[in-house]
GROMACS .gro file of N, CA and C in nm:
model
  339
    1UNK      N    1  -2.454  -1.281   0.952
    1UNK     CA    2  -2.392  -1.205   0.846
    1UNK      C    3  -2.243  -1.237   0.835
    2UNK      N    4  -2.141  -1.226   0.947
    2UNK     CA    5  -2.003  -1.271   0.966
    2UNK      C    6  -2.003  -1.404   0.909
    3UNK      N    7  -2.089  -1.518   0.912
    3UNK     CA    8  -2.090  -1.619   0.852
    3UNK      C    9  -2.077  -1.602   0.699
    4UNK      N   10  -2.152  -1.554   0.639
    4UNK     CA   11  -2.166  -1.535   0.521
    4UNK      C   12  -2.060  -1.467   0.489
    5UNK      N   13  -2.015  -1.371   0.523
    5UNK     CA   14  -1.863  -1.289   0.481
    5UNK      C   15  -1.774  -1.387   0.495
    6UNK      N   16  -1.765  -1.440   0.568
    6UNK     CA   17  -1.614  -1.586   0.580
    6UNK      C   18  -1.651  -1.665   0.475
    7UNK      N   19  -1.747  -1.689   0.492
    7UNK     CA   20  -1.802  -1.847   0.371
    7UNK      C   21  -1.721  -1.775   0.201
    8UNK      N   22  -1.761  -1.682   0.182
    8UNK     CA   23  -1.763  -1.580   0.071
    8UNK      C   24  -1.629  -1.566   0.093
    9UNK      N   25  -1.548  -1.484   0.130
    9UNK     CA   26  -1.372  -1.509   0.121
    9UNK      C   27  -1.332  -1.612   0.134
   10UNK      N   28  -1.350  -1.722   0.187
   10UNK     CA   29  -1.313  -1.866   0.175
   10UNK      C   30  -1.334  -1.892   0.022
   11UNK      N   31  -1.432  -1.905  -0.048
   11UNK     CA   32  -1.475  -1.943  -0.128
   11UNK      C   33  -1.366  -1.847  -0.267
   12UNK      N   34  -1.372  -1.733  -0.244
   12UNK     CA   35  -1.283  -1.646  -0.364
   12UNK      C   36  -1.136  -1.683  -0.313
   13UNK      N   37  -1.059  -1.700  -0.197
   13UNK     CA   38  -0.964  -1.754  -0.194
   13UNK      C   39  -0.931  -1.907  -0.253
   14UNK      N   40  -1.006  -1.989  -0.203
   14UNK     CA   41  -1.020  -2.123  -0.283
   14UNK      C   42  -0.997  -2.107  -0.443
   15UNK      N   43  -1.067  -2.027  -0.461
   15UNK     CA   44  -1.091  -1.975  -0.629
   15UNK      C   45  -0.954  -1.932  -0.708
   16UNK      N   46  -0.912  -1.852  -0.637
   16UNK     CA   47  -0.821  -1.813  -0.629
   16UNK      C   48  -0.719  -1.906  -0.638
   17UNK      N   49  -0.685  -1.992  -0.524
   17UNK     CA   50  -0.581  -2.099  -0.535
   17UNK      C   51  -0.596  -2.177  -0.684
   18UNK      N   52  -0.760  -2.210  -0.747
   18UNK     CA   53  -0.764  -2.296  -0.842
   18UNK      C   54  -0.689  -2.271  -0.930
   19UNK      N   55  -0.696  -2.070  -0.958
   19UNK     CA   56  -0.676  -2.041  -1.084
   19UNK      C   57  -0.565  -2.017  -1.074
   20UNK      N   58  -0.426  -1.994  -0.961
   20UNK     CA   59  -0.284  -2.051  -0.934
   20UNK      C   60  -0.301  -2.131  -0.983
   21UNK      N   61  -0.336  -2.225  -0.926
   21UNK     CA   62  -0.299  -2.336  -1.021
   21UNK      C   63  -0.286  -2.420  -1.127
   22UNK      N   64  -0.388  -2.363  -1.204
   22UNK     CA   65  -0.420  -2.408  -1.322
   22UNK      C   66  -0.346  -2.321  -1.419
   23UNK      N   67  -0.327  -2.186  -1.337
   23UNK     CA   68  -0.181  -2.115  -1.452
   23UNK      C   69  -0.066  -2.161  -1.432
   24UNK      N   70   0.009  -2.234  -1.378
   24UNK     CA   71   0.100  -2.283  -1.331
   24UNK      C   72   0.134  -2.392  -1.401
   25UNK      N   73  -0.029  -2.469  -1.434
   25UNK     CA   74  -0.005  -2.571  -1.501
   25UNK      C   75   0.041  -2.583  -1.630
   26UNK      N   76  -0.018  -2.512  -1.668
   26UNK     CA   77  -0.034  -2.439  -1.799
   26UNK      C   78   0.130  -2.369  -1.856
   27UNK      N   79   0.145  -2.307  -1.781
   27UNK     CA   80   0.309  -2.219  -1.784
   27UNK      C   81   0.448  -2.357  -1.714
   28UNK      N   82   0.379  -2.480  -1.703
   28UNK     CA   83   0.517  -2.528  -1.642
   28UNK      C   84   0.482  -2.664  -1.756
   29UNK      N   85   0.571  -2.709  -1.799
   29UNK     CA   86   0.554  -2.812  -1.925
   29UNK      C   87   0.491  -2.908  -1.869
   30UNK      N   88   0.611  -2.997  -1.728
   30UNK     CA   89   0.551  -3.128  -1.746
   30UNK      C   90   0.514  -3.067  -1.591
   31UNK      N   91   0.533  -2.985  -1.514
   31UNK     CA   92   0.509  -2.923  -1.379
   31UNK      C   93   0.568  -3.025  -1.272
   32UNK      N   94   0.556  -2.972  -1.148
   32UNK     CA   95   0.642  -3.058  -1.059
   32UNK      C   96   0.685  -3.186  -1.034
   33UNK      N   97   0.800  -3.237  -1.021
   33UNK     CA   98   0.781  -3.371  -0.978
   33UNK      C   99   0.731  -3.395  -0.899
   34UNK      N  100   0.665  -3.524  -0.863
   34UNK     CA  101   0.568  -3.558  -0.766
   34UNK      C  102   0.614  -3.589  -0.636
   35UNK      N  103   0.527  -3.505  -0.562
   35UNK     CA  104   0.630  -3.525  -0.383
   35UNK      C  105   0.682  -3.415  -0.335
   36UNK      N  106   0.707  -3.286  -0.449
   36UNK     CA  107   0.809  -3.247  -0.476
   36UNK      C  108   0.725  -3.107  -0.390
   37UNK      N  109   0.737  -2.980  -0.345
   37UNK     CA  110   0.640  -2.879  -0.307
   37UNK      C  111   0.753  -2.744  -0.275
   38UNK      N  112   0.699  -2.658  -0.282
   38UNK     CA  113   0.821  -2.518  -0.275
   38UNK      C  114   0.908  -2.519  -0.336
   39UNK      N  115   1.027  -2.475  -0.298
   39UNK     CA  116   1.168  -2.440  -0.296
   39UNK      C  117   1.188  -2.569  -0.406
   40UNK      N  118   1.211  -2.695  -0.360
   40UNK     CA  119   1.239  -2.779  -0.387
   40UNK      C  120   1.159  -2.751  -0.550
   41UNK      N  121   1.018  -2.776  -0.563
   41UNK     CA  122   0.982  -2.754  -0.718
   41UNK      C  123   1.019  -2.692  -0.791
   42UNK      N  124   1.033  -2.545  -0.748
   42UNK     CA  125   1.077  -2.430  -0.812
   42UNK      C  126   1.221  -2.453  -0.883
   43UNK      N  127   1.279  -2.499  -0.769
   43UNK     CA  128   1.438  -2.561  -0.878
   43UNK      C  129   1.447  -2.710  -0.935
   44UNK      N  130   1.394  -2.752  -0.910
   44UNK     CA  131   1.369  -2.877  -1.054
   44UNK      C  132   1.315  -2.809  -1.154
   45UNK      N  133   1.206  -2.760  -1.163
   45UNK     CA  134   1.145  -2.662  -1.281
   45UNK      C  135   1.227  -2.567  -1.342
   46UNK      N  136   1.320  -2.478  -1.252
   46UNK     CA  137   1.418  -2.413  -1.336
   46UNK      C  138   1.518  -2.528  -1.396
   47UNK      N  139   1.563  -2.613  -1.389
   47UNK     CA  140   1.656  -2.695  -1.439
   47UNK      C  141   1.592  -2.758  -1.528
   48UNK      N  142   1.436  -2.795  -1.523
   48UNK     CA  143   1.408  -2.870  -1.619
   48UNK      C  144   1.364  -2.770  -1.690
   49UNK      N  145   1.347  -2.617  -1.653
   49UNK     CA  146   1.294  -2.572  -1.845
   49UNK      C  147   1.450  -2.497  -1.897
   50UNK      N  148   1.544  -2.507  -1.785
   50UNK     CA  149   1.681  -2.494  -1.912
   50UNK      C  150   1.699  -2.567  -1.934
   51UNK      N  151   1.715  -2.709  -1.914
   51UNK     CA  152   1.744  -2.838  -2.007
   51UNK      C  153   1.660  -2.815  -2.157
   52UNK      N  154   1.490  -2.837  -2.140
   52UNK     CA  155   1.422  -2.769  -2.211
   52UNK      C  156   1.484  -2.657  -2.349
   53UNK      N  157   1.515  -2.595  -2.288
   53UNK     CA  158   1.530  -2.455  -2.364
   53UNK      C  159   1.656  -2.451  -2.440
   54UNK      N  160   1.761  -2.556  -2.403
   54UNK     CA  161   1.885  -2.589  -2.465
   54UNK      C  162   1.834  -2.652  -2.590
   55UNK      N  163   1.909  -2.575  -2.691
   55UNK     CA  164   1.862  -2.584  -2.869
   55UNK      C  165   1.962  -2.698  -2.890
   56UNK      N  166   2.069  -2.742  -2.830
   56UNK     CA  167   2.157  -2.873  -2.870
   56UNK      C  168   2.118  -2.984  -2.791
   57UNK      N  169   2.065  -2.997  -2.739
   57UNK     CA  170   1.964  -3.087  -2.570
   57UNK      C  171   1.874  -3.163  -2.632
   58UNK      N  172   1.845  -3.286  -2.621
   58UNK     CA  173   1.697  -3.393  -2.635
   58UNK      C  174   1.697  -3.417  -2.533
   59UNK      N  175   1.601  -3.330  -2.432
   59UNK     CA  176   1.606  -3.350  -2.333
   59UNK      C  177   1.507  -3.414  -2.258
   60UNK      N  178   1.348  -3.436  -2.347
   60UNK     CA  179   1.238  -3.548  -2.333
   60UNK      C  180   1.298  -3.672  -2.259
   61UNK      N  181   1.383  -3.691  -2.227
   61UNK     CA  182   1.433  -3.858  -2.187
   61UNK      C  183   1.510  -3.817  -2.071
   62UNK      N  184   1.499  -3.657  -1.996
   62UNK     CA  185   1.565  -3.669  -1.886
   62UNK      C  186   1.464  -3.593  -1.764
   63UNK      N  187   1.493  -3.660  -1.678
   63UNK     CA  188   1.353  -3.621  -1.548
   63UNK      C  189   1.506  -3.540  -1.420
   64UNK      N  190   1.418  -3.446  -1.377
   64UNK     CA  191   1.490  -3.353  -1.265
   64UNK      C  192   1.398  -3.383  -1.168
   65UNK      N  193   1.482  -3.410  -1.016
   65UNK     CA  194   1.445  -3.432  -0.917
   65UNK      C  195   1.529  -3.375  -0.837
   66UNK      N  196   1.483  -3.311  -0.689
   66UNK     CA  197   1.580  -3.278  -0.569
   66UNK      C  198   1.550  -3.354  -0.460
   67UNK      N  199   1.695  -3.411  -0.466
   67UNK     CA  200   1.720  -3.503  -0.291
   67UNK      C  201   1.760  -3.433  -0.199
   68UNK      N  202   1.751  -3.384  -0.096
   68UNK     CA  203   1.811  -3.384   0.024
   68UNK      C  204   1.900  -3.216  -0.064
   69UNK      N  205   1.810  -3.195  -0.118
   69UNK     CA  206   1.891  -3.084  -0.177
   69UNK      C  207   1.979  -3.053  -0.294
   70UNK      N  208   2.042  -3.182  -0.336
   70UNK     CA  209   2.068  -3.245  -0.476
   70UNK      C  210   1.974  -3.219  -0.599
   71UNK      N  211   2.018  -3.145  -0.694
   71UNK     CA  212   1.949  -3.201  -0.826
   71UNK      C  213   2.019  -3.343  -0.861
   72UNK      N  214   1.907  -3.399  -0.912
   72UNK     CA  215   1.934  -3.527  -0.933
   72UNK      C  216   1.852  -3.537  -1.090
   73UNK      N  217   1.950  -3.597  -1.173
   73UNK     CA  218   1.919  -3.609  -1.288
   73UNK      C  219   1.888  -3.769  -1.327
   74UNK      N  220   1.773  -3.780  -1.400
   74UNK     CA  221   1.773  -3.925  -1.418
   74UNK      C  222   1.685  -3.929  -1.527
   75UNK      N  223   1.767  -4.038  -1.623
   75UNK     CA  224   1.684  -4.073  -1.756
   75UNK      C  225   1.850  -4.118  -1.825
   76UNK      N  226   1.792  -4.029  -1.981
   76UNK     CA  227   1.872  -4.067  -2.120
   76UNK      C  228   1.905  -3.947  -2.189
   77UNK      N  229   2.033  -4.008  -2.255
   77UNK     CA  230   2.057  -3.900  -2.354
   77UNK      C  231   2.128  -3.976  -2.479
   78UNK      N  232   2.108  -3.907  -2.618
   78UNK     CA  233   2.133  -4.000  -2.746
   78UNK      C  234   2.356  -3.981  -2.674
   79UNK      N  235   2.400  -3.917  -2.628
   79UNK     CA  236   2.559  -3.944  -2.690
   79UNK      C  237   2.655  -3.926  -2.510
   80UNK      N  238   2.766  -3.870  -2.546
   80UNK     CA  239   2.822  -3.818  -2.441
   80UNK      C  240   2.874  -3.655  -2.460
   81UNK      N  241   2.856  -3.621  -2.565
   81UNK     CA  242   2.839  -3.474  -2.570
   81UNK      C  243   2.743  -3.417  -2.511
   82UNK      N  244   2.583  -3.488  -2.545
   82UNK     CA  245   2.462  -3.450  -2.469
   82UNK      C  246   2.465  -3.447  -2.313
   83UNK      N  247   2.509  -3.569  -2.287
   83UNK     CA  248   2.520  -3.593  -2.136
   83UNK      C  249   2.626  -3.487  -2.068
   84UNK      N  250   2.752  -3.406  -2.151
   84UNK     CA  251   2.813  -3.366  -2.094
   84UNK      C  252   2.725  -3.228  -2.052
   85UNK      N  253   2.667  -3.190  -2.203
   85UNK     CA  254   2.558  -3.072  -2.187
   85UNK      C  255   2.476  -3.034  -2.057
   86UNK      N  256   2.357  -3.165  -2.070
   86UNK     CA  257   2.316  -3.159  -1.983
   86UNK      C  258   2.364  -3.140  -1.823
   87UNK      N  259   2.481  -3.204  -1.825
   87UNK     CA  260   2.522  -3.166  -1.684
   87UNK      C  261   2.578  -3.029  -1.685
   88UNK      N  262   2.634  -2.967  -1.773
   88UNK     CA  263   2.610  -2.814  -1.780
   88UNK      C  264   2.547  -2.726  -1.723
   89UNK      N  265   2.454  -2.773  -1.826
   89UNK     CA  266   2.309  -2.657  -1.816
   89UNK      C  267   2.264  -2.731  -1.699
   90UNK      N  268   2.229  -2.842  -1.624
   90UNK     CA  269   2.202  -2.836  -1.490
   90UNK      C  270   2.246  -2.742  -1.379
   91UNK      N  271   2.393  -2.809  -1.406
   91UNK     CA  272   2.495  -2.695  -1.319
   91UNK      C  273   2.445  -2.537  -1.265
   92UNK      N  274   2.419  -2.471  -1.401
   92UNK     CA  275   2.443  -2.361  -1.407
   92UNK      C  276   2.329  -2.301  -1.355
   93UNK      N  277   2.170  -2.376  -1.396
   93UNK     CA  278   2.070  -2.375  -1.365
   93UNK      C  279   2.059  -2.354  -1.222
   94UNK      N  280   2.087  -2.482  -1.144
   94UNK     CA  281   2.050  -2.519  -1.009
   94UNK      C  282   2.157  -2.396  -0.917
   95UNK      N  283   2.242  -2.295  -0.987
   95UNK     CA  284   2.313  -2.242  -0.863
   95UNK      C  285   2.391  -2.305  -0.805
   96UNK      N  286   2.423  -2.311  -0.683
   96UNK     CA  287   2.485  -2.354  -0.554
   96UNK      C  288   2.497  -2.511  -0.570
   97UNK      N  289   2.378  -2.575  -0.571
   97UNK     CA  290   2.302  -2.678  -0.585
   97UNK      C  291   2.417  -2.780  -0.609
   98UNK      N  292   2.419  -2.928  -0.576
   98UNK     CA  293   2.491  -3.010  -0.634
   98UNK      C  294   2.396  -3.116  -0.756
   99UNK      N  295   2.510  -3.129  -0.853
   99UNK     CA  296   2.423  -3.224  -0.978
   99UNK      C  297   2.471  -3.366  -0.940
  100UNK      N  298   2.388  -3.470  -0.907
  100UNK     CA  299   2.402  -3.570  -0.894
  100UNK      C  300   2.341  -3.605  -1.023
  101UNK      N  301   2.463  -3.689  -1.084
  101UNK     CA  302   2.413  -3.727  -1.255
  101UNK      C  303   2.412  -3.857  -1.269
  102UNK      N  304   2.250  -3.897  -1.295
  102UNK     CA  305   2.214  -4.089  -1.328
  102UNK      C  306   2.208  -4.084  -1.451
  103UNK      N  307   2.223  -3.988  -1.551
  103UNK     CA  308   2.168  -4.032  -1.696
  103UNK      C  309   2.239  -4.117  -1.750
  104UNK      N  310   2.202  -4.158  -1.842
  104UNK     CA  311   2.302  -4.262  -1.934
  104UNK      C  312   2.278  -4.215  -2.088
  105UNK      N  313   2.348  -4.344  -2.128
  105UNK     CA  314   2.365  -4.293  -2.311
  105UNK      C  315   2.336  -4.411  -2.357
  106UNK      N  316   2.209  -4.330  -2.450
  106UNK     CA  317   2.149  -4.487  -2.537
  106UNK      C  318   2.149  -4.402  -2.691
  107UNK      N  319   2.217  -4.431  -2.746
  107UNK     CA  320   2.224  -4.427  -2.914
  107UNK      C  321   2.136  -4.452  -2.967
  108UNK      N  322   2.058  -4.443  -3.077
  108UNK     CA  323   1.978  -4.412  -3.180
  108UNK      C  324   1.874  -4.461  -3.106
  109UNK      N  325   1.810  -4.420  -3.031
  109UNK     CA  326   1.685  -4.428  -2.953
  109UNK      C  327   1.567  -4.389  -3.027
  110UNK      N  328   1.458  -4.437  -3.011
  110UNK     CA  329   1.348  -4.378  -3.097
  110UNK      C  330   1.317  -4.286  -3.060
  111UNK      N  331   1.275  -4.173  -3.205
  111UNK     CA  332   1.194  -4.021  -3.212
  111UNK      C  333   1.339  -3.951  -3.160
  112UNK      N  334   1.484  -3.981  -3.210
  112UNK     CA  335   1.554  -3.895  -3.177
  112UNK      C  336   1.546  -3.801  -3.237
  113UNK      N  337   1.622  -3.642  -3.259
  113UNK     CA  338   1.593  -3.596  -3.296
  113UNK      C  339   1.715  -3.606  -3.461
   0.00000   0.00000   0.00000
């Protein structure tokens, strides 16, 4: 019987984890960077849905990553106003956090906005 009771909470916990996860997926745009797990996801994801959420931002062309504790920004942006943005709203995002900034500036890029 104890068998069957473990098998059975194993099984609704498992279940459980799926459907974490699949809301997660669902609620996080592009969801974690890869590699990436806890703490560490949670603040790339906040940085990448305020980049996101910035109404002056094209921010499709920029990827958030944490090094060693670093947000680390890497991709594109159409100008140097954007780029200044973005390191902004990183900033402000990540807290404490330091912005290590790789983006660059590529002008009339396709599907700008």
């Amino acid at each position: 019987m104890s068998n069957i009771l473990t098998a059975g909470i194993a099984a609704a916990i498992l279940g459980l984890g799926a459907i974490s996860a699949t809301s997660y997926a669902q609620n996080s745009e592009a969801g974690p960077p890869s590699g990436m797990h806890g703490a560490d996801a949670a603040l790339a994801n906040r940085v990448k849905q305020a980049l996101h959420s910035n109404g002056t931002l094209d921010s499709r062309h920029v990827d958030v990553a944490v090094e060693n504790g670093d947000v680390v920004l890497n991709g594109f942006v159409q100008d140097n106003r954007e780029l200044l943005v973005a390191n902004q709203v990183a900033s402000k995002a990540a807290g404490n956090h330091k912005i290590v900034n790789h983006l660059s500036i590529k002008q009339n890029y396709p599907n700008a906005p």
